[in-house]
Coordinates of C-alpha atoms and ligand atoms in Angstrom, one line a residue:
Chain A
X855 CA -131.7 94.6 176.4
X856 CA -128.0 94.4 176.6
X857 CA -126.3 97.3 174.9
X858 CA -123.6 97.3 177.6
X859 CA -122.2 93.9 176.8
X860 CA -118.4 94.3 176.8
X861 CA -117.1 92.0 174.1
X862 CA -113.5 92.9 174.8
X863 CA -113.6 91.2 178.2
X864 CA -113.2 87.4 178.3
X865 CA -113.2 84.6 180.7
X866 CA -109.9 82.8 181.4
X867 CA -109.8 79.6 183.5
X868 CA -106.7 77.9 185.0
X869 CA -108.0 74.9 186.8
X870 CA -104.4 74.1 187.9
X871 CA -104.7 77.1 190.3
X872 CA -108.0 75.9 191.8
X873 CA -107.6 75.2 195.5
X874 CA -111.1 73.8 196.0
X875 CA -112.2 76.5 198.4
X876 CA -115.6 76.8 196.8
X877 CA -115.9 80.5 197.2
X878 CA -117.0 80.6 193.5
X879 CA -119.8 78.2 194.4
X880 CA -121.1 80.5 197.1
X881 CA -120.8 83.5 194.8
X882 CA -122.5 81.7 192.0
X883 CA -125.5 81.0 194.1
X884 CA -125.9 84.8 194.4
X885 CA -126.5 85.1 190.7
X886 CA -130.0 86.4 189.9
X887 CA -130.4 84.3 186.8
X888 CA -130.2 80.9 188.3
X889 CA -132.6 81.2 191.2
X890 CA -129.9 81.0 193.9
X891 CA -128.6 77.6 192.8
X892 CA -124.9 77.4 192.3
X893 CA -124.1 76.3 188.7
X894 CA -120.3 76.2 188.9
X895 CA -118.7 72.8 189.5
X896 CA -115.8 72.2 191.9
X897 CA -114.8 68.7 192.5
X898 CA -111.9 66.4 193.3
X899 CA -110.3 64.8 190.3
X900 CA -109.4 61.5 191.9
X901 CA -109.6 61.8 195.6
X902 CA -108.0 58.4 196.3
X903 CA -104.7 59.4 194.8
X904 CA -104.5 63.2 194.7
X905 CA -105.9 66.4 196.3
X906 CA -106.3 68.0 192.8
X907 CA -109.5 69.8 192.4
X908 CA -111.0 71.2 189.2
X909 CA -113.4 74.1 188.5
X910 CA -115.7 74.2 185.6
X911 CA -117.9 76.9 184.2
X912 CA -119.8 76.6 180.9
X913 CA -117.3 77.1 178.1
X914 CA -120.0 78.7 175.8
X915 CA -119.1 76.6 172.8
X916 CA -119.3 78.1 169.3
X917 CA -121.4 75.1 168.1
X918 CA -122.9 74.0 171.5
X919 CA -123.5 70.2 171.6
X920 CA -125.9 70.8 174.4
X921 CA -128.2 72.9 172.2
X922 CA -127.9 70.4 169.3
X923 CA -129.0 67.4 171.3
X924 CA -131.8 69.2 173.1
X925 CA -135.1 67.7 171.8
X926 CA -137.1 70.7 173.1
X927 CA -135.1 73.6 171.5
X928 CA -134.7 74.9 175.1
X929 CA -131.0 76.0 174.8
X930 CA -130.1 79.0 172.6
X931 CA -126.9 80.9 171.8
X932 CA -127.2 84.7 171.6
X933 CA -125.4 87.3 169.5
X934 CA -122.7 87.6 172.1
X935 CA -121.9 83.9 172.0
X936 CA -123.5 83.2 175.4
X937 CA -125.2 79.8 175.5
X938 CA -128.2 80.4 177.7
X939 CA -129.5 78.0 180.4
X940 CA -132.6 76.0 179.5
X941 CA -135.8 78.0 178.7
X942 CA -138.0 77.1 181.6
X943 CA -141.1 76.7 179.6
X944 CA -139.5 74.4 177.0
X945 CA -137.1 72.1 178.9
X946 CA -138.6 68.7 179.4
X947 CA -135.8 67.6 181.7
X948 CA -134.5 64.8 179.5
X949 CA -130.8 65.3 180.5
X950 CA -129.6 64.9 176.9
X951 CA -127.6 68.1 177.3
X952 CA -126.2 66.9 180.7
X953 CA -124.9 63.7 179.2
X954 CA -123.6 65.1 175.9
X955 CA -121.8 68.3 177.0
X956 CA -118.1 67.5 176.5
X957 CA -117.2 69.6 179.5
X958 CA -119.8 68.1 181.9
X959 CA -121.5 71.4 182.6
X960 CA -125.3 71.3 182.6
X961 CA -127.0 70.2 185.8
X962 CA -130.3 68.5 185.9
X963 CA -132.3 69.7 188.9
X964 CA -134.5 66.7 189.5
X965 CA -136.9 68.5 191.8
X966 CA -137.7 71.1 189.1
X967 CA -137.5 68.7 186.3
X968 CA -135.3 71.3 184.7
X969 CA -131.7 71.6 183.4
X970 CA -129.9 74.6 184.7
X971 CA -126.4 75.8 183.7
X972 CA -124.0 78.7 183.9
X973 CA -124.9 81.6 181.6
X974 CA -121.8 83.6 182.6
X975 CA -123.9 85.7 185.0
X976 CA -125.9 87.3 182.2
X977 CA -127.5 89.7 184.6
X978 CA -124.1 91.1 185.4
X979 CA -122.1 90.6 182.2
X980 CA -124.9 92.2 180.1
X981 CA -124.4 95.4 182.0
X982 CA -120.6 95.4 181.9
X983 CA -119.9 93.7 185.3
X984 CA -117.8 90.6 185.9
X985 CA -119.3 87.2 186.6
X986 CA -119.7 86.5 190.3
X987 CA -117.2 83.6 190.5
X988 CA -114.4 85.5 188.8
X989 CA -114.8 88.4 191.3
X990 CA -114.3 86.1 194.3
X991 CA -111.7 83.5 193.2
X992 CA -108.7 84.0 195.5
X993 CA -106.2 81.9 193.6
X994 CA -106.6 83.3 190.1
X995 CA -108.1 80.1 188.7
X996 CA -111.0 82.2 187.4
X997 CA -110.3 85.5 185.7
X998 CA -112.5 87.8 183.7
X999 CA -111.0 90.8 181.9
X1000 CA -109.2 91.8 178.7
X1001 CA -106.5 89.7 176.9
X1002 CA -104.0 92.4 177.6
X1003 CA -104.7 92.2 181.4
X1004 CA -104.3 88.4 181.2
X1005 CA -101.1 88.6 179.3
X1006 CA -99.6 90.9 181.9
X1007 CA -100.7 88.6 184.7
X1008 CA -99.6 85.3 183.1
X1009 CA -96.7 86.1 180.7
X1010 CA -95.8 82.4 180.5
X1011 CA -99.3 81.1 179.5
X1012 CA -101.5 81.3 176.4
X1013 CA -105.3 81.3 176.4
X1014 CA -106.6 78.3 174.5
X1015 CA -110.1 77.9 173.2
X1016 CA -109.7 74.8 171.0
X1017 CA -110.2 71.3 172.5
X1018 CA -110.1 67.9 171.0
X1019 CA -112.5 65.2 172.1
X1020 CA -112.1 62.0 170.1
X1021 CA -112.4 63.1 166.5
X1022 CA -114.2 66.3 167.4
X1023 CA -112.7 69.7 167.7
X1024 CA -114.7 72.0 170.0
X1025 CA -114.0 75.8 170.0
X1026 CA -115.3 77.9 172.8
X1027 CA -115.8 81.5 174.0
X1028 CA -114.2 80.8 177.4
X1029 CA -110.4 80.3 177.4
X1030 CA -108.3 77.9 179.4
X1031 CA -104.8 79.0 180.3
X1032 CA -102.1 76.6 179.1
X1033 CA -98.3 76.7 178.7
X1034 CA -97.1 79.5 176.4
X1035 CA -97.5 78.7 172.7
X1036 CA -100.2 76.0 173.2
X1037 CA -102.9 76.3 170.6
X1038 CA -105.1 73.3 171.3
X1039 CA -105.7 70.9 174.1
X1040 CA -106.4 67.2 173.5
X1041 CA -108.7 66.1 176.3
X1042 CA -109.8 62.7 175.1
Chain B
X705 CA -132.4 74.0 158.7
X706 CA -134.4 73.7 155.5
X707 CA -136.8 76.6 154.9
X708 CA -139.5 74.5 153.5
X709 CA -140.4 71.1 154.9
X710 CA -142.6 69.1 152.6
X711 CA -143.6 66.4 155.1
X712 CA -144.6 69.1 157.6
X713 CA -146.5 71.0 154.9
X714 CA -148.6 68.0 153.9
X715 CA -149.2 67.1 157.5
X716 CA -150.4 70.6 158.2
X717 CA -152.5 70.7 155.1
X718 CA -154.1 67.4 156.0
X719 CA -154.9 68.5 159.5
X720 CA -156.4 71.7 158.3
X721 CA -158.6 69.9 155.7
X722 CA -159.8 67.4 158.2
X723 CA -160.8 70.3 160.5
X724 CA -162.6 72.1 157.7
X725 CA -164.5 68.8 156.9
X726 CA -165.4 68.4 160.5
X727 CA -166.6 72.0 160.6
X728 CA -168.9 71.4 157.6
X729 CA -170.2 68.1 159.1
X730 CA -170.6 69.5 162.6
X731 CA -172.5 72.6 161.5
X732 CA -174.5 70.7 158.9
X733 CA -173.0 72.5 155.9
X734 CA -172.8 75.7 157.8
X735 CA -176.6 75.7 158.4
X736 CA -176.0 76.1 162.1
X737 CA -173.0 78.2 161.8
X738 CA -172.9 81.5 163.6
X739 CA -171.5 83.9 161.1
X740 CA -170.2 86.2 163.8
X741 CA -167.6 83.5 164.6
X742 CA -166.1 83.2 161.1
X743 CA -163.1 85.4 161.8
X744 CA -162.3 83.3 164.8
X745 CA -162.6 80.2 162.6
X746 CA -160.0 81.4 160.2
X747 CA -157.7 82.3 163.0
X748 CA -158.1 78.8 164.5
X749 CA -157.5 77.1 161.1
X750 CA -154.4 79.2 160.7
X751 CA -153.2 78.1 164.2
X752 CA -153.9 74.5 163.4
X753 CA -151.9 74.7 160.2
X754 CA -149.0 76.4 161.9
X755 CA -149.0 74.2 165.0
X756 CA -149.0 71.0 163.0
X757 CA -146.3 72.3 160.6
X758 CA -144.0 73.3 163.5
X759 CA -144.7 70.1 165.4
X760 CA -143.9 68.0 162.4
X761 CA -140.6 69.9 161.8
X762 CA -139.9 69.5 165.5
X763 CA -140.4 65.8 165.7
X764 CA -138.1 65.3 162.6
X765 CA -135.1 66.6 164.5
X766 CA -132.7 63.8 165.5
X767 CA -133.0 64.1 169.3
X768 CA -136.8 64.5 169.2
X769 CA -137.2 61.6 166.8
X770 CA -135.5 59.3 169.3
X771 CA -138.1 60.1 171.9
X772 CA -140.9 59.7 169.4
X773 CA -139.6 56.3 168.2
X774 CA -139.1 55.1 171.7
X775 CA -142.6 56.2 172.7
X776 CA -144.1 54.4 169.8
X777 CA -142.1 51.3 170.4
X778 CA -143.2 51.3 174.1
X779 CA -146.8 51.7 173.0
X780 CA -146.7 48.4 171.1
X781 CA -144.6 46.4 173.5
X782 CA -145.2 44.5 176.8
X783 CA -143.6 47.4 178.6
X784 CA -146.8 49.4 177.8
X785 CA -148.5 47.8 180.8
X786 CA -145.6 48.8 183.0
X787 CA -145.8 52.3 181.8
X788 CA -149.5 53.0 181.5
X789 CA -150.2 53.5 185.2
X790 CA -146.9 55.4 185.5
X791 CA -147.8 57.7 182.6
X792 CA -151.3 58.3 183.9
X793 CA -150.0 59.3 187.3
X794 CA -147.3 61.4 185.7
X795 CA -149.9 63.1 183.5
X796 CA -152.1 64.1 186.4
X797 CA -149.1 65.2 188.5
X798 CA -147.1 67.1 186.0
X799 CA -149.3 68.1 183.1
X800 CA -152.6 68.7 184.9
X801 CA -151.4 69.9 188.2
X802 CA -147.9 71.0 187.1
X803 CA -146.3 70.0 190.3
X804 CA -142.8 70.6 188.8
X805 CA -143.6 74.3 188.5
X806 CA -145.0 74.5 192.0
X807 CA -141.7 73.0 193.3
X808 CA -139.8 75.7 191.5
X809 CA -141.9 78.3 193.4
X810 CA -145.3 78.0 195.0
X811 CA -146.5 81.4 193.9
X812 CA -145.3 80.9 190.4
X813 CA -146.8 77.4 190.3
X814 CA -150.2 78.6 191.4
X815 CA -150.2 81.6 189.1
X816 CA -149.2 79.3 186.2
X817 CA -151.9 76.8 187.1
X818 CA -154.5 79.6 187.0
X819 CA -153.4 80.7 183.6
X820 CA -153.2 77.2 182.3
X821 CA -156.6 76.2 183.6
X822 CA -158.2 79.4 182.4
X823 CA -156.7 79.0 178.9
X824 CA -157.5 75.3 178.6
X825 CA -161.0 75.7 179.8
X826 CA -161.5 78.6 177.4
X827 CA -160.2 76.5 174.5
X828 CA -162.5 73.6 175.5
X829 CA -165.5 75.9 175.4
X830 CA -164.7 78.2 172.5
X831 CA -163.2 75.7 170.0
X832 CA -166.4 73.6 169.6
X833 CA -168.5 76.8 169.3
X834 CA -166.1 78.3 166.7
X835 CA -166.2 75.1 164.7
X836 CA -170.0 75.1 164.8
X837 CA -170.0 71.7 166.5
X838 CA -172.1 73.1 169.4
X839 CA -174.8 75.7 169.2
X840 CA -177.7 76.8 171.3
X841 CA -181.3 77.6 170.5
X842 CA -183.9 79.3 172.6
X843 CA -187.0 77.2 173.2
X844 CA -189.4 79.6 171.4
X845 CA -192.3 79.5 173.9
X846 CA -190.0 80.5 176.8
X847 CA -188.8 83.6 174.9
X848 CA -192.2 85.0 174.3
X849 CA -193.0 86.2 177.9
X850 CA -190.7 88.4 179.9
X851 CA -191.6 86.7 183.2
X852 CA -191.0 83.1 182.0
X853 CA -187.5 81.8 182.5
X854 CA -185.6 81.2 179.2
X855 CA -184.9 77.7 178.3
X856 CA -182.1 76.7 175.9
X857 CA -181.5 73.7 173.8
X858 CA -178.0 72.5 173.2
X859 CA -177.1 70.9 169.9
X860 CA -174.0 68.9 169.2
X861 CA -173.0 68.1 165.6
X862 CA -176.6 69.1 164.7
X863 CA -178.2 66.7 167.2
X864 CA -180.3 67.9 170.0
X865 CA -178.6 67.0 173.3
X866 CA -180.6 68.5 176.1
X867 CA -182.3 71.6 177.4
X868 CA -181.5 73.7 180.4
X869 CA -183.0 76.8 182.0
X870 CA -180.7 79.9 181.9
X871 CA -180.6 80.2 185.6
X872 CA -179.4 76.7 186.3
X873 CA -175.9 75.5 187.0
X874 CA -175.5 74.3 183.4
X875 CA -176.8 77.7 182.2
X876 CA -174.4 79.5 184.4
X877 CA -171.5 77.3 183.3
X878 CA -172.4 77.6 179.7
X879 CA -172.8 81.3 179.5
X880 CA -170.7 82.4 182.5
X881 CA -167.7 80.0 182.5
X882 CA -165.7 82.1 180.0
X883 CA -165.8 85.0 182.4
X884 CA -164.3 82.8 185.1
X885 CA -161.6 81.7 182.7
X886 CA -160.8 85.3 182.0
X887 CA -160.5 86.1 185.7
X888 CA -158.1 83.2 186.2
X889 CA -156.0 84.2 183.3
X890 CA -155.9 87.8 184.3
X891 CA -154.7 87.0 187.9
X892 CA -152.1 84.5 186.6
X893 CA -150.8 86.7 183.7
X894 CA -150.7 89.8 185.8
X895 CA -148.6 88.0 188.5
X896 CA -146.1 86.9 185.9
X897 CA -146.1 90.4 184.2
X898 CA -145.2 92.2 187.5
X899 CA -142.5 89.5 188.1
X900 CA -141.0 90.1 184.7
X901 CA -140.9 93.8 185.3
X902 CA -139.2 93.5 188.8
X903 CA -137.0 90.4 188.9
X904 CA -133.4 91.3 187.9
X905 CA -132.6 87.8 186.6
X906 CA -135.7 87.7 184.4
X907 CA -135.1 91.3 183.2
X908 CA -131.6 90.5 182.0
X909 CA -132.6 87.5 179.9
X910 CA -136.1 88.2 178.7
X911 CA -137.2 89.7 175.3
X912 CA -140.4 91.6 174.6
X913 CA -141.7 89.3 171.9
X914 CA -140.8 86.0 173.6
X915 CA -141.8 86.8 177.2
X916 CA -143.8 90.1 177.7
X917 CA -146.0 90.0 174.6
X918 CA -147.6 86.7 175.4
X919 CA -148.6 87.9 178.9
X920 CA -149.9 91.2 177.5
X921 CA -151.9 89.3 174.9
X922 CA -153.4 86.9 177.5
X923 CA -154.5 89.9 179.5
X924 CA -155.9 91.8 176.6
X925 CA -157.9 88.8 175.4
X926 CA -159.2 88.2 178.9
X927 CA -160.0 91.8 179.7
X928 CA -161.8 92.5 176.4
X929 CA -163.7 89.2 176.8
X930 CA -164.7 90.1 180.3
X931 CA -165.6 93.5 179.1
X932 CA -168.1 92.0 176.6
X933 CA -170.0 90.4 179.4
X934 CA -169.9 93.5 181.7
X935 CA -170.9 95.7 178.9
X936 CA -173.9 93.6 178.1
X937 CA -174.9 93.3 181.7
X938 CA -174.2 96.8 183.1
X939 CA -174.0 99.2 180.1
X940 CA -176.9 98.0 178.1
X941 CA -174.6 97.0 175.3
X942 CA -173.2 100.5 174.7
X943 CA -169.8 100.2 173.0
X944 CA -170.5 96.5 172.5
X945 CA -169.4 96.8 168.9
X946 CA -166.1 98.2 169.9
X947 CA -165.5 95.6 172.6
X948 CA -166.5 92.8 170.2
X949 CA -164.1 94.0 167.5
X950 CA -161.2 94.5 169.9
X951 CA -161.8 91.1 171.6
X952 CA -161.8 89.4 168.2
X953 CA -158.7 91.3 167.2
X954 CA -156.7 90.1 170.2
X955 CA -158.0 86.6 170.1
X956 CA -157.0 86.3 166.4
X957 CA -153.5 87.7 167.1
X958 CA -153.3 85.2 170.0
X959 CA -154.3 82.3 167.7
X960 CA -151.9 83.3 164.9
X961 CA -149.1 83.6 167.5
X962 CA -149.5 80.1 168.9
X963 CA -147.3 78.3 166.4
X964 CA -144.5 80.9 166.5
X965 CA -144.1 82.1 170.1
X966 CA -144.2 81.0 173.7
X967 CA -147.7 79.5 173.5
X968 CA -146.2 76.6 171.5
X969 CA -144.9 75.2 174.8
X970 CA -148.5 74.2 175.5
X971 CA -148.3 71.8 172.6
X972 CA -144.7 70.7 173.4
X973 CA -145.1 70.0 177.1
X974 CA -146.6 66.5 177.0
X975 CA -143.2 65.4 175.6
X976 CA -142.1 65.6 179.2
X977 CA -144.1 62.4 179.9
X978 CA -142.3 60.8 176.9
X979 CA -139.0 61.7 178.5
X980 CA -140.1 60.2 181.9
X981 CA -141.2 57.0 180.3
X982 CA -137.9 56.8 178.3
X983 CA -136.1 57.0 181.6
X984 CA -138.2 54.3 183.2
X985 CA -138.0 51.8 180.4
X986 CA -134.3 52.7 180.0
X987 CA -133.7 51.2 183.4
X988 CA -134.6 47.8 181.9
X989 CA -131.4 48.0 179.8
X990 CA -129.3 48.6 182.9
X991 CA -127.3 51.6 184.1
X992 CA -124.2 53.0 182.5
X993 CA -121.1 53.2 184.7
X994 CA -118.7 56.1 184.1
X995 CA -115.2 54.9 182.9
X996 CA -113.5 57.5 185.2
X997 CA -115.6 57.8 188.4
X998 CA -116.9 54.2 188.2
X999 CA -120.3 55.4 189.3
X1000 CA -123.6 54.9 187.5
X1001 CA -124.9 58.1 185.8
X1002 CA -127.6 57.3 183.3
X1003 CA -129.3 54.4 181.6
X1004 CA -127.4 52.4 178.9
X1005 CA -130.2 53.1 176.5
X1006 CA -129.6 56.8 176.9
X1007 CA -125.9 56.5 176.1
X1008 CA -126.6 54.3 173.1
X1009 CA -129.2 56.7 171.7
X1010 CA -127.0 59.7 172.4
X1011 CA -124.2 58.1 170.4
X1012 CA -126.6 57.8 167.5
X1013 CA -128.0 61.3 167.9
X1014 CA -124.6 63.0 168.1
X1015 CA -123.4 61.1 165.1
X1016 CA -126.5 62.1 163.1
X1017 CA -125.9 65.7 164.1
X1018 CA -122.3 65.5 162.8
X1019 CA -120.4 65.3 166.1
X1020 CA -117.8 62.5 166.4
X1021 CA -117.0 61.9 170.0
X1022 CA -115.1 58.7 169.5
X1023 CA -111.4 58.3 169.9
X1024 CA -109.0 56.1 167.9
X1025 CA -109.4 53.3 170.4
X1026 CA -113.2 53.2 169.6
X1027 CA -114.1 54.6 173.1
X1028 CA -116.8 57.3 173.2
X1029 CA -116.7 60.4 175.4
X1030 CA -120.4 59.7 176.1
X1031 CA -119.2 56.8 178.3
X1032 CA -118.0 59.3 180.8
X1033 CA -120.3 60.9 183.3
X1034 CA -120.4 64.7 183.6
X1035 CA -118.1 64.6 186.5
X1036 CA -115.8 62.2 184.7
X1037 CA -115.6 64.6 181.8
X1038 CA -114.7 67.5 184.0
X1039 CA -111.9 65.3 185.5
X1040 CA -110.7 64.3 182.0
X1041 CA -110.2 68.0 181.2
X1042 CA -108.4 68.7 184.5
X1043 CA -106.1 65.7 184.0
X1044 CA -105.3 66.9 180.4
X1045 CA -104.7 70.4 181.8
X1046 CA -102.3 69.1 184.5
X1047 CA -100.5 66.9 182.0
X1048 CA -99.9 69.9 179.7
X1049 CA -98.6 71.9 182.6
X1050 CA -96.4 69.1 183.8
X1051 CA -94.9 68.5 180.3
X1052 CA -94.0 72.2 180.1
X1053 CA -92.0 71.8 183.3
X1054 CA -93.9 74.1 185.5
X1055 CA -97.3 73.9 187.2
X1056 CA -98.2 77.5 186.8
X1057 CA -97.4 80.2 184.3
Ligands
LIG2079 S1 -119.7 73.8 177.6 FE1 -121.4 72.3 177.6 S2 -123.1 73.5 178.4 FE2 -121.6 75.0 177.9 S3 -122.1 75.6 175.7 FE3 -120.6 73.9 175.6 S4 -121.9 72.1 175.4 FE4 -123.2 73.7 176.2
LIG2080 S1 -132.7 68.6 179.9 FE1 -133.9 70.3 179.0 S2 -132.4 71.7 178.1 FE2 -131.4 69.7 178.4 S3 -131.6 68.6 176.5 FE3 -133.4 68.0 177.8 S4 -135.0 69.4 177.3 FE4 -133.1 70.3 176.5

């Protein structure tokens, strides 16, 4: 089904560059796999004191907590490391994944009694195209391409895919751009 | 995951043995058993074994166990009264009429409802026949003369229940209902099949065995089943043998596939009610407020249970101060990451790089 998947291309996020324009949200809603619901999150970090916004796609964790806590076996990870959105026939809408994901990614759509989340535009990436959000982001907060391309664009940053949450270290398929030489980001 | 689950094996074995006993009892030691159905019987017994095995493995998983435990606890508590009316309404709305699917898409919802009703009605009719619990006999006198209407007697567990003429409503329902089930399933399954062949989103994520095969099987079972009746009515039974064998073949593949593939969701779906009840009774414990956004995001019960589930699964989301990441809402967690990111950039002396 997906012999075109380009494993050499990766996702790089730099939320510090997010300007909160929500172009990615509009583009995300065009994705064929999520029934025209935007899955990407853009929100103010603490509106009372700062205009900082953040942007969040699914990080496609190596050992996804969302899938582990799902009582219905509705979330699966494929051979390319993509953690897919809930299987519509299985998901019972319990929101375990929504509350347990360390990055706050899955969305529970109450009306459908279904969890939905970013699957890195599988309809596009599985045929060698880039995810919708990364093609429209005007500020470079979202980038999809090879490591070499990223290095040229951001010579003073390093892609990091290791995050610390309490006593847990989570490794992911998606990278976050941090100051050069950083190997791990302690979040909590 | 362990390859062999002893608890599940014994649960499955017990369920199968109970069914065999009920078959023997219901058919009066096979006295009333229709030998033509024996292949279906083995298929069904296999399906029962497989379904109970998989179900038992499933409910032993930490997140599922929590819902099971909570449902049992509710069943024996005073909250049961609070929940019984709610559950009944929920069952009618979401399991019987599947309103959550209709909300996802009207066409899909209706097509799914047709498939579901067709399948469930067909199960309700064929399973008691396959188990020999129900059988029909022709009242002999009515069979002797061609111009007298045939009258049938229905037997349940070997007891005579009632008689009905073939051309009555009961007669029509008894001998014709399966055809209507087939028609419903064919319409529903064909709708989904064409959708799966056309919709780009579905095409990119589906697999043959998980998504296409079940629809093909449903169609093949229904078409050959319908073919049996048409054959009998309009072709004087020509090629009946072929039809009967192919129908039996597809039904048995369908039955054997239940525990492994997509059809297992039929068995899993009622858990949705459990999840709804859990949410309802969880409210009694109060709502959890996010440490960052200061807004309520789920019930306290949910957070407490998730702490237990994640620990059992080997994830430790607690920090040195004893706080848990689970005490932050999804939005709060996204903000934590953004704050950590900003801090890392600030420490490096430049906001971008
Ligand atoms: S980021 Fe969240 S939703 Fe995405 S794979 Fe990891 S745990 Fe699952
Ligand atoms: S909401 Fe759906 S996908 Fe998420 S944990 Fe519950 S059943 Fe699984």
